[in-house]
Amino acid sequence: MKMIYDTKQATLFGEKTLERKYLESINGEYSFYRGIEVLNKIVWDFKDFTTQYLTHTFHSYPARFIPQIPLTFIKLFTKEEETVLDPMCGCGTTLIEALLNNRNSIGNDFNPLASLITKVKTTLIDENEFRYFNKKLAVMKRYLDMDYRKVDERINNLPNRKVSKIFNRVVISKLEGIRETLLEIKEEGHNDLFDFGRVALSSTIWSLVENGGGIDVDDLFLKKVKSMQNGLKKMDKIIKNIPEVKVICGDARKLEVETNSIDLIVTSPPYVNALDYYRVHMYNMLWLGMDFDLFRKHEIGGHSHFIANRFRLLSEYLGDMFRSMIEMNRVLKKDKLCVMVVGNSSLEYELIESHKFFGEMGKEIGFKPIKTIFRNIDKTKKYTSADIGKIDDEYILVMQKIDNTNVSARDDNFICEVVRGQMMKFREQIKKVQGTSIRGRKPTKERLLKNIDKISEAIQTIPQDIKICSCNNK
Ligand SMILES: C[S@@+](CC[C@H](N)C(=O)[O-])C[C@H]1O[C@@H](n2cnc3c(N)ncnc32)[C@H](O)[C@@H]1O
């Protein structure tokens, strides 16, 4: 497809009429109320829209949102040079859109791979630097081809021995050779190139794990490098002013961001009981020598614990999300918007409507729910979780900060009280009707009635379950 750059829009789109109409509808200066009106006119499914362009294509990442979601809010509710935050930024979708539209941005994610990918996708690299990089890789390529004999030495030097179990010796030797070259590049003082190369290496390992693939990993890596370089070069041509971009590898429940400094938050938090992010990219993280264990301990929505009573996962999740929302309220300027994108989950045959919990909890800390937008996810962009099935729709919760919260995200008593209120309401709903998310399974009536007792048990253990890093086997 022929692509067109629109300098005013400073973004990229195809020639499709619907995309053009959409971009025209969000272009221009809008008052807050006019912006809200425009939200009502947008067709949120964005069916067949181009969503993979420029640096968005660098690396796979689970459950990312489409760029049009942050783009819409950035265009309608911020001005150039204002600051946009995504406290759980994943692979940086929000930050790329902010960068393309001359807004400053801050991205935060506890997953070290996520923050690395985000940094690389939003860091422009000089032409001369790429020349140096490509020369280093050309030397590496010759050296890799001759180097199979050193394989044992390389296997012993691997950052973590577990990796050697899933790849054969030739592949390990080549990947390790690439890693060594990247380390040399770092030693020679080219940190941005080092990070750029690590993302290309990580993406190569990801495709090996997902698709298998022969022994030509060096070619795979070099192809990846080339396409990433093209992405950054194209981006460089479009961006006229480079705004500030800050990427933090940190906990959303304890943001290292100044109070009242943010003009817009757009984020999509993890779902409860859907996936453990640390597992998805375990092999690439191991290869890059990243500490995924620390992330595993602090990951929100992880589900490898509380096996006997899954409703304890819900109170833990609500506690974590409430702490994060208190932090979002603290850093956001008054009257500005906080946008949270999340789909429904499922626990013990019951439907979990996270957006409703977030809306209710937000009211406790100075957020006013303005509207909730339902959107179907394009069939090509759906993803499936073993525990909650196919995720084919999601909700965009739009809240305005109308007050500063005077509570701290570390106030366990307050968190406990609010989560208890939510869990008790939830129990009342389940008392009225059970089995709200059966999805083709056939639990007995007795089994479903047991859920009421399980929720009551989970309410009892809230004080311990909402503590940060509460559960023993985490
Ligand atoms: C749904 S994904 C975000 C995807 C993102 N919108 C994108 O387009 O790439 C949720 C993110 O929350 C992150 N996360 C989980 N626990 C966290 C925590 N305690 N602090 C910060 N981020 C966390 C995960 O690492 C994951 O990247």
Coordinates of C-alpha atoms and ligand atoms in Angstrom, one line a residue:
M1 CA 0.0 0.0 0.0
K2 CA 1.2 3.5 -0.8
M3 CA 1.8 5.4 2.4
I4 CA 1.4 9.1 2.8
Y5 CA 3.1 11.4 5.4
D6 CA 1.0 14.3 6.5
T7 CA 3.3 16.8 8.1
K8 CA 0.6 18.5 10.1
Q9 CA -0.7 15.3 11.4
A10 CA 2.9 14.1 11.7
T11 CA 1.8 10.5 11.5
L12 CA 1.4 7.9 8.9
F13 CA -1.6 6.5 7.3
G14 CA -2.8 4.6 4.3
E15 CA -4.9 5.9 1.5
K16 CA -8.1 4.3 2.8
T17 CA -11.0 6.8 3.0
L18 CA -12.1 5.8 6.5
E19 CA -8.6 6.3 7.8
R20 CA -8.4 9.7 6.2
K21 CA -11.8 10.7 7.6
Y22 CA -10.8 9.5 11.1
L23 CA -7.6 11.6 10.9
E24 CA -9.4 14.7 9.7
S25 CA -11.9 14.3 12.6
I26 CA -9.2 14.4 15.3
N27 CA -7.0 17.1 13.6
G28 CA -7.3 20.7 14.9
E29 CA -7.6 22.4 18.3
Y30 CA -10.6 21.3 20.4
S31 CA -12.1 22.5 23.7
F32 CA -12.5 19.8 26.3
Y33 CA -16.2 19.5 25.6
R34 CA -15.8 19.5 21.9
G35 CA -13.2 16.8 22.3
I36 CA -15.7 14.7 24.2
E37 CA -18.3 15.2 21.4
V38 CA -15.8 14.0 18.8
L39 CA -15.3 10.8 20.9
N40 CA -18.9 10.0 20.3
K41 CA -18.5 10.2 16.5
I42 CA -15.5 7.9 16.2
V43 CA -16.0 4.3 15.0
W44 CA -13.9 2.6 17.6
D45 CA -13.5 -0.7 15.9
F46 CA -11.0 0.7 13.5
K47 CA -11.7 -2.2 11.3
D48 CA -8.9 -2.8 8.6
F49 CA -7.0 0.3 9.8
T50 CA -3.2 0.2 9.4
T51 CA -1.9 -0.4 12.9
Q52 CA 1.7 -1.6 12.3
Y53 CA 3.8 1.2 11.0
L54 CA 7.2 2.8 11.7
T55 CA 8.7 1.6 14.9
H56 CA 5.4 -0.1 16.1
T57 CA 6.7 -3.1 14.1
F58 CA 9.9 -3.7 16.1
H59 CA 9.0 -6.4 18.5
S60 CA 6.0 -8.6 19.3
Y61 CA 4.3 -7.8 22.6
P62 CA 1.2 -9.4 24.1
A63 CA -2.1 -7.4 24.5
R64 CA -0.8 -4.2 23.1
F65 CA -3.4 -1.7 22.1
I66 CA -3.8 -0.2 18.6
P67 CA -2.1 3.1 18.1
Q68 CA -5.3 4.8 17.2
I69 CA -6.5 4.6 20.8
P70 CA -3.7 6.8 22.3
L71 CA -3.5 8.9 19.1
T72 CA -7.2 9.9 19.4
F73 CA -6.8 11.1 23.0
I74 CA -3.4 12.7 22.4
K75 CA -4.8 14.8 19.5
L76 CA -8.1 15.7 21.1
F77 CA -7.0 16.4 24.7
T78 CA -3.4 17.7 24.6
K79 CA -1.5 20.4 22.8
E80 CA 2.0 20.2 21.4
E81 CA 4.8 20.0 24.0
E82 CA 2.4 18.9 26.8
T83 CA 3.2 15.6 28.6
V84 CA 1.5 12.2 28.1
L85 CA 2.0 9.3 30.6
D86 CA 1.5 5.6 30.2
P87 CA 2.3 4.0 33.6
M88 CA 2.1 0.5 32.2
C89 CA 3.4 1.2 28.8
G90 CA 4.2 -2.3 27.5
C91 CA 6.1 -1.9 24.2
G92 CA 5.5 1.8 24.0
T93 CA 2.5 2.4 21.7
T94 CA 1.4 5.5 23.6
L95 CA 4.9 7.0 23.5
I96 CA 5.4 6.5 19.8
E97 CA 2.2 8.3 19.1
A98 CA 3.2 11.1 21.5
L99 CA 6.6 11.4 19.8
L100 CA 5.0 11.5 16.3
N101 CA 2.8 14.4 17.4
N102 CA 5.3 16.5 19.3
R103 CA 4.1 15.7 22.8
N104 CA 6.5 15.0 25.6
S105 CA 6.0 11.5 27.0
I106 CA 6.8 9.3 30.0
G107 CA 6.5 5.5 29.8
N108 CA 6.8 3.2 32.8
D109 CA 6.7 -0.6 32.9
F110 CA 8.1 -3.0 35.5
N111 CA 9.0 -5.5 32.7
P112 CA 12.6 -4.7 31.8
L113 CA 12.1 -6.0 28.3
A114 CA 9.1 -3.7 27.8
S115 CA 11.0 -0.6 28.9
L116 CA 13.9 -1.6 26.7
I117 CA 11.7 -2.0 23.6
T118 CA 9.9 1.3 24.4
K119 CA 13.2 3.1 24.7
V120 CA 14.5 1.8 21.4
K121 CA 11.3 2.5 19.5
T122 CA 11.4 6.1 20.6
T123 CA 15.2 6.9 20.2
L124 CA 16.3 8.2 16.8
I125 CA 19.8 7.2 15.8
D126 CA 22.2 9.1 13.6
E127 CA 23.1 7.9 10.1
N128 CA 26.8 7.8 11.0
E129 CA 26.1 5.6 14.0
F130 CA 24.2 3.1 11.8
R131 CA 27.2 3.1 9.4
Y132 CA 29.5 2.1 12.3
F133 CA 26.9 -0.5 13.5
N134 CA 26.6 -2.1 10.0
K135 CA 30.4 -2.4 9.7
K136 CA 30.6 -4.1 13.0
L137 CA 27.9 -6.6 11.9
A138 CA 29.6 -7.3 8.6
V139 CA 32.8 -8.3 10.5
M140 CA 30.7 -10.3 12.9
K141 CA 29.0 -12.2 10.0
R142 CA 32.3 -13.4 8.7
Y143 CA 33.5 -14.4 12.1
L144 CA 30.3 -16.2 13.0
D145 CA 30.6 -18.4 9.9
M146 CA 33.9 -19.7 11.0
D147 CA 33.3 -20.1 14.6
Y148 CA 31.4 -23.3 15.4
R149 CA 34.4 -24.8 17.2
K150 CA 34.0 -22.3 20.0
V151 CA 30.6 -23.5 20.8
D152 CA 31.4 -25.2 24.1
E153 CA 33.1 -22.1 25.4
R154 CA 30.1 -20.1 24.4
I155 CA 27.6 -22.4 26.0
N156 CA 29.5 -22.1 29.2
N157 CA 29.4 -18.3 29.0
L158 CA 25.6 -18.1 28.5
P159 CA 23.8 -15.7 30.8
N160 CA 21.6 -18.6 32.0
R161 CA 22.2 -22.2 31.2
K162 CA 18.4 -23.0 30.8
V163 CA 18.6 -21.4 27.4
S164 CA 20.8 -24.1 26.1
K165 CA 17.9 -26.6 26.4
I166 CA 15.7 -25.1 23.7
F167 CA 18.2 -24.3 20.9
N168 CA 20.7 -26.5 19.1
R169 CA 24.4 -25.9 19.4
V170 CA 24.8 -24.0 16.1
V171 CA 22.0 -21.7 17.0
I172 CA 23.4 -21.1 20.4
S173 CA 26.8 -20.4 19.1
K174 CA 25.5 -17.8 16.6
L175 CA 23.2 -16.1 19.1
E176 CA 26.0 -15.8 21.5
G177 CA 28.3 -14.5 18.8
I178 CA 25.8 -11.7 18.2
R179 CA 25.5 -11.0 21.9
E180 CA 29.3 -10.7 22.1
T181 CA 29.4 -8.2 19.2
L182 CA 26.7 -6.1 20.9
L183 CA 28.8 -6.1 24.1
E184 CA 31.8 -4.8 22.1
I185 CA 29.6 -2.1 20.7
K186 CA 28.6 -1.1 24.2
E187 CA 32.2 -1.1 25.4
E188 CA 33.1 1.2 22.5
G189 CA 30.6 3.7 24.0
H190 CA 27.6 3.3 21.7
N191 CA 24.8 2.7 24.2
D192 CA 21.8 3.5 22.0
L193 CA 23.1 1.0 19.3
F194 CA 23.7 -1.6 22.0
D195 CA 20.0 -1.3 23.1
F196 CA 18.9 -1.2 19.4
G197 CA 20.8 -4.4 18.8
R198 CA 19.4 -6.1 21.9
V199 CA 15.9 -5.5 20.7
A200 CA 16.7 -7.0 17.3
L201 CA 18.3 -10.0 19.1
S202 CA 15.3 -10.4 21.4
S203 CA 12.9 -10.2 18.5
T204 CA 15.0 -12.9 16.6
I205 CA 14.9 -15.2 19.6
W206 CA 11.2 -14.6 19.9
S207 CA 10.6 -15.8 16.4
L208 CA 12.8 -18.8 16.9
V209 CA 10.8 -19.8 20.0
E210 CA 7.5 -19.1 18.2
N211 CA 8.2 -20.4 14.7
G212 CA 11.2 -22.7 15.0
G213 CA 13.4 -21.8 12.1
G214 CA 16.6 -23.2 10.8
I215 CA 20.1 -22.4 11.7
D216 CA 20.3 -19.1 9.8
V217 CA 19.8 -17.0 12.9
D218 CA 22.4 -14.5 11.9
D219 CA 20.5 -13.8 8.6
L220 CA 17.3 -13.6 10.6
F221 CA 19.0 -11.1 12.9
L222 CA 20.5 -9.0 10.1
K223 CA 17.1 -8.9 8.3
K224 CA 15.5 -7.7 11.5
V225 CA 18.2 -5.0 12.0
K226 CA 17.7 -3.8 8.5
S227 CA 13.9 -3.4 8.8
M228 CA 14.3 -1.7 12.2
Q229 CA 16.8 0.7 10.7
N230 CA 14.3 1.6 8.0
G231 CA 11.6 2.2 10.5
L232 CA 13.8 4.6 12.5
K233 CA 15.0 6.4 9.3
K234 CA 11.4 6.9 8.2
M235 CA 10.5 8.2 11.6
D236 CA 13.4 10.6 11.5
K237 CA 12.2 12.1 8.3
I238 CA 8.7 12.8 9.7
I239 CA 9.6 14.2 13.1
K240 CA 10.4 17.9 12.9
N241 CA 10.8 18.6 16.6
I242 CA 12.0 16.0 19.0
P243 CA 10.0 16.2 22.2
E244 CA 11.2 14.8 25.5
V245 CA 10.8 11.1 26.0
K246 CA 11.5 9.4 29.3
V247 CA 11.2 5.6 29.9
I248 CA 11.2 4.2 33.4
C249 CA 11.5 0.6 34.4
G250 CA 9.5 0.8 37.6
D251 CA 6.3 -0.1 39.5
A252 CA 3.1 1.7 38.5
R253 CA 2.1 1.5 42.2
K254 CA 5.0 3.8 43.1
L255 CA 5.6 6.1 40.1
E256 CA 8.8 8.1 39.9
V257 CA 6.9 10.9 38.3
E258 CA 6.4 14.5 39.7
T259 CA 3.1 15.3 41.3
N260 CA 0.6 17.3 39.1
S261 CA 2.9 17.2 36.1
I262 CA 1.0 15.2 33.5
D263 CA -1.6 16.5 30.9
L264 CA -3.0 13.1 29.9
I265 CA -2.8 9.5 30.9
V266 CA -3.5 6.7 28.4
T267 CA -2.9 3.1 29.5
S268 CA -4.0 -0.5 29.2
P269 CA -3.4 -2.4 32.4
P270 CA -2.9 -6.1 32.6
Y271 CA -6.1 -8.2 33.0
V272 CA -6.7 -10.3 36.0
N273 CA -6.1 -14.0 35.3
A274 CA -5.2 -13.6 31.6
L275 CA -1.5 -14.0 31.2
D276 CA 1.8 -13.8 33.1
Y277 CA 3.9 -11.3 31.1
Y278 CA 7.1 -12.6 32.5
R279 CA 6.5 -16.1 31.0
V280 CA 5.8 -14.8 27.5
H281 CA 9.2 -13.4 26.8
M282 CA 11.2 -15.6 29.3
Y283 CA 13.7 -16.9 26.7
N284 CA 14.6 -13.5 25.2
M285 CA 14.9 -12.0 28.7
L286 CA 17.2 -14.8 29.8
W287 CA 19.4 -14.3 26.8
L288 CA 19.6 -10.6 27.5
G289 CA 20.5 -11.3 31.1
M290 CA 17.4 -9.6 32.4
D291 CA 16.1 -10.2 35.9
F292 CA 12.6 -11.4 35.2
D293 CA 12.3 -12.8 38.7
L294 CA 12.0 -9.3 40.2
F295 CA 9.3 -8.5 37.6
R296 CA 7.5 -11.8 38.3
K297 CA 7.2 -10.8 42.0
H298 CA 5.7 -7.4 41.3
E299 CA 3.7 -8.2 38.2
I300 CA 0.1 -7.0 38.4
G301 CA -2.6 -9.6 37.3
G302 CA -0.2 -12.6 37.4
H303 CA -2.1 -15.8 38.0
S304 CA 0.2 -18.6 39.1
H305 CA -0.9 -18.4 42.7
F306 CA -4.0 -18.6 44.8
I307 CA -4.9 -21.7 43.0
A308 CA -7.4 -22.9 45.6
N309 CA -9.5 -19.8 45.6
R310 CA -9.2 -17.7 42.4
F311 CA -11.3 -14.8 43.9
R312 CA -8.2 -14.0 46.0
L313 CA -6.5 -13.1 42.8
L314 CA -9.3 -10.6 42.2
S315 CA -8.9 -8.8 45.5
E316 CA -5.1 -8.7 45.1
Y317 CA -5.6 -7.3 41.5
L318 CA -8.1 -4.7 42.7
G319 CA -5.6 -3.6 45.4
D320 CA -2.8 -3.3 43.0
M321 CA -4.9 -1.5 40.4
F322 CA -6.3 0.9 43.1
R323 CA -2.7 1.7 44.2
S324 CA -1.8 2.4 40.6
M325 CA -4.9 4.6 40.2
I326 CA -4.0 6.7 43.3
E327 CA -0.6 7.3 41.7
M328 CA -2.2 8.2 38.4
N329 CA -4.3 10.7 40.3
R330 CA -1.3 12.1 42.1
V331 CA 0.7 12.8 39.0
L332 CA -2.1 14.1 36.7
K333 CA -3.0 17.8 36.6
K334 CA -6.5 18.7 37.8
D335 CA -9.3 18.6 35.1
K336 CA -7.1 16.4 32.8
L337 CA -8.1 12.9 31.5
C338 CA -7.1 9.5 32.6
V339 CA -8.0 6.8 30.0
M340 CA -7.9 3.1 30.9
V341 CA -8.4 0.4 28.3
V342 CA -9.3 -3.0 29.5
G343 CA -11.4 -6.0 28.5
N344 CA -13.5 -8.4 30.7
S345 CA -11.9 -11.4 32.4
S346 CA -13.2 -14.6 33.9
L347 CA -12.6 -16.3 37.2
E348 CA -14.3 -19.5 38.4
Y349 CA -17.0 -19.3 35.7
E350 CA -17.8 -15.6 36.7
L351 CA -17.5 -12.6 34.5
I352 CA -15.1 -9.9 35.8
E353 CA -15.9 -6.5 34.4
S354 CA -12.7 -4.7 35.3
H355 CA -13.7 -1.4 33.8
K356 CA -16.6 -1.2 36.2
F357 CA -14.4 -1.8 39.2
F358 CA -11.9 0.9 38.0
G359 CA -14.7 3.4 37.5
E360 CA -16.1 2.8 41.0
M361 CA -12.7 2.8 42.7
G362 CA -11.8 6.0 40.7
K363 CA -14.7 7.9 42.3
E364 CA -13.1 7.2 45.8
I365 CA -10.0 9.2 44.8
G366 CA -11.1 12.2 42.8
F367 CA -11.8 10.8 39.4
K368 CA -15.1 11.4 37.6
P369 CA -16.1 8.8 35.1
I370 CA -17.0 10.7 31.9
K371 CA -17.8 7.9 29.6
T372 CA -17.1 4.2 28.8
I373 CA -16.6 3.3 25.2
F374 CA -17.1 -0.3 24.1
R375 CA -15.1 -1.5 21.1
N376 CA -14.9 -4.7 19.2
I377 CA -11.4 -5.9 18.5
D378 CA -10.7 -6.5 14.8
K379 CA -10.7 -10.2 14.2
T380 CA -7.0 -10.2 13.0
K381 CA -5.9 -8.5 16.2
K382 CA -7.7 -10.7 18.8
Y383 CA -5.7 -12.6 21.2
T384 CA -6.5 -15.7 23.3
S385 CA -5.8 -16.5 26.9
A386 CA -6.0 -20.1 28.2
D387 CA -7.9 -18.9 31.2
I388 CA -10.3 -16.4 29.9
G389 CA -10.8 -17.5 26.3
K390 CA -10.8 -15.3 23.3
I391 CA -10.6 -11.6 24.1
D392 CA -12.6 -9.9 21.4
D393 CA -13.8 -6.7 22.9
E394 CA -12.6 -4.1 25.3
Y395 CA -13.7 -1.0 27.1
I396 CA -12.2 2.4 27.1
L397 CA -12.9 4.1 30.5
V398 CA -12.5 7.9 30.3
M399 CA -12.2 9.6 33.7
Q400 CA -11.5 13.2 34.5
K401 CA -9.5 14.2 37.6
I402 CA -11.7 16.6 39.5
D403 CA -9.9 16.4 42.8
N404 CA -6.5 15.7 44.3
T405 CA -6.6 12.5 46.3
N406 CA -5.3 13.0 49.8
V407 CA -4.5 9.4 50.3
S408 CA -1.2 7.6 49.6
A409 CA -0.9 4.5 47.5
R410 CA 0.8 2.9 50.5
D411 CA -2.2 3.3 52.8
D412 CA -3.0 -0.4 53.3
N413 CA -6.0 0.4 55.5
F414 CA -7.7 2.6 52.9
I415 CA -6.9 0.2 50.0
C416 CA -8.3 -2.7 52.1
E417 CA -11.5 -0.8 52.9
V418 CA -12.2 0.1 49.3
V419 CA -11.4 -3.4 47.9
R420 CA -13.6 -4.9 50.6
G421 CA -16.5 -2.6 49.5
Q422 CA -16.0 -3.8 45.8
M423 CA -15.7 -7.4 46.7
M424 CA -18.9 -7.2 48.8
K425 CA -20.8 -5.7 46.0
F426 CA -19.5 -8.4 43.7
R427 CA -20.7 -11.1 46.1
E428 CA -24.2 -9.5 46.1
Q429 CA -24.3 -9.8 42.3
I430 CA -23.1 -13.4 42.3
K431 CA -25.7 -14.2 45.0
K432 CA -28.4 -13.1 42.5
V433 CA -27.0 -14.9 39.5
Q434 CA -24.1 -17.3 39.1
G435 CA -22.2 -18.7 36.1
T436 CA -21.9 -15.4 34.3
S437 CA -19.0 -16.6 32.2
I438 CA -19.4 -20.3 31.5
R439 CA -18.1 -20.3 27.9
G440 CA -19.3 -23.7 26.9
R441 CA -18.3 -25.5 30.1
K442 CA -20.9 -27.3 32.2
P443 CA -20.4 -26.7 35.9
T444 CA -23.1 -28.0 38.3
K445 CA -25.4 -25.7 40.2
E446 CA -23.7 -26.7 43.4
R447 CA -20.3 -25.9 42.0
L448 CA -21.5 -22.4 41.0
L449 CA -23.1 -21.8 44.4
K450 CA -19.8 -22.6 46.1
N451 CA -18.5 -19.4 44.5
I452 CA -20.5 -17.3 47.0
D453 CA -18.5 -19.0 49.8
K454 CA -15.3 -18.6 48.0
I455 CA -15.9 -14.9 47.6
S456 CA -16.7 -14.7 51.3
E457 CA -13.4 -16.4 52.1
A458 CA -11.5 -14.1 49.8
I459 CA -13.1 -11.1 51.6
Q460 CA -11.7 -12.4 54.9
T461 CA -8.1 -12.6 53.5
I462 CA -8.2 -9.1 51.8
P463 CA -5.8 -7.5 54.5
Q464 CA -3.1 -9.9 53.7
D465 CA -3.8 -10.3 49.9
I466 CA -3.6 -6.6 49.1
K467 CA -0.2 -6.2 50.7
I468 CA 2.5 -5.6 48.0
C469 CA 4.1 -8.9 47.3
S470 CA 1.6 -10.6 49.7
C471 CA 1.5 -14.1 48.5
N472 CA 4.2 -16.6 49.6
N473 CA 4.7 -18.4 46.4
K474 CA 5.1 -15.3 44.3
Ligands
LIG1 C1 -1.7 -4.7 28.5 S1 0.0 -4.5 28.7 C2 0.3 -2.9 28.1 C3 0.4 -2.9 26.6 C4 0.7 -1.5 26.0 N1 -0.5 -0.7 26.0 C5 1.2 -1.6 24.6 O1 0.5 -1.2 23.7 O2 2.2 -2.2 24.4 C6 0.1 -4.3 30.4 C7 1.5 -4.0 30.9 O3 1.5 -3.8 32.4 C8 2.8 -4.2 32.8 N2 2.8 -4.3 34.3 C9 2.5 -5.4 35.0 N3 2.7 -5.1 36.3 C10 3.2 -3.9 36.4 C11 3.6 -3.1 37.5 N4 3.6 -3.5 38.8 N5 4.1 -1.8 37.2 C12 4.2 -1.4 35.9 N6 3.8 -2.1 34.9 C13 3.3 -3.4 35.1 C14 3.1 -5.4 32.0 O4 4.5 -5.6 32.0 C15 2.6 -5.1 30.7 O5 3.5 -4.5 29.8

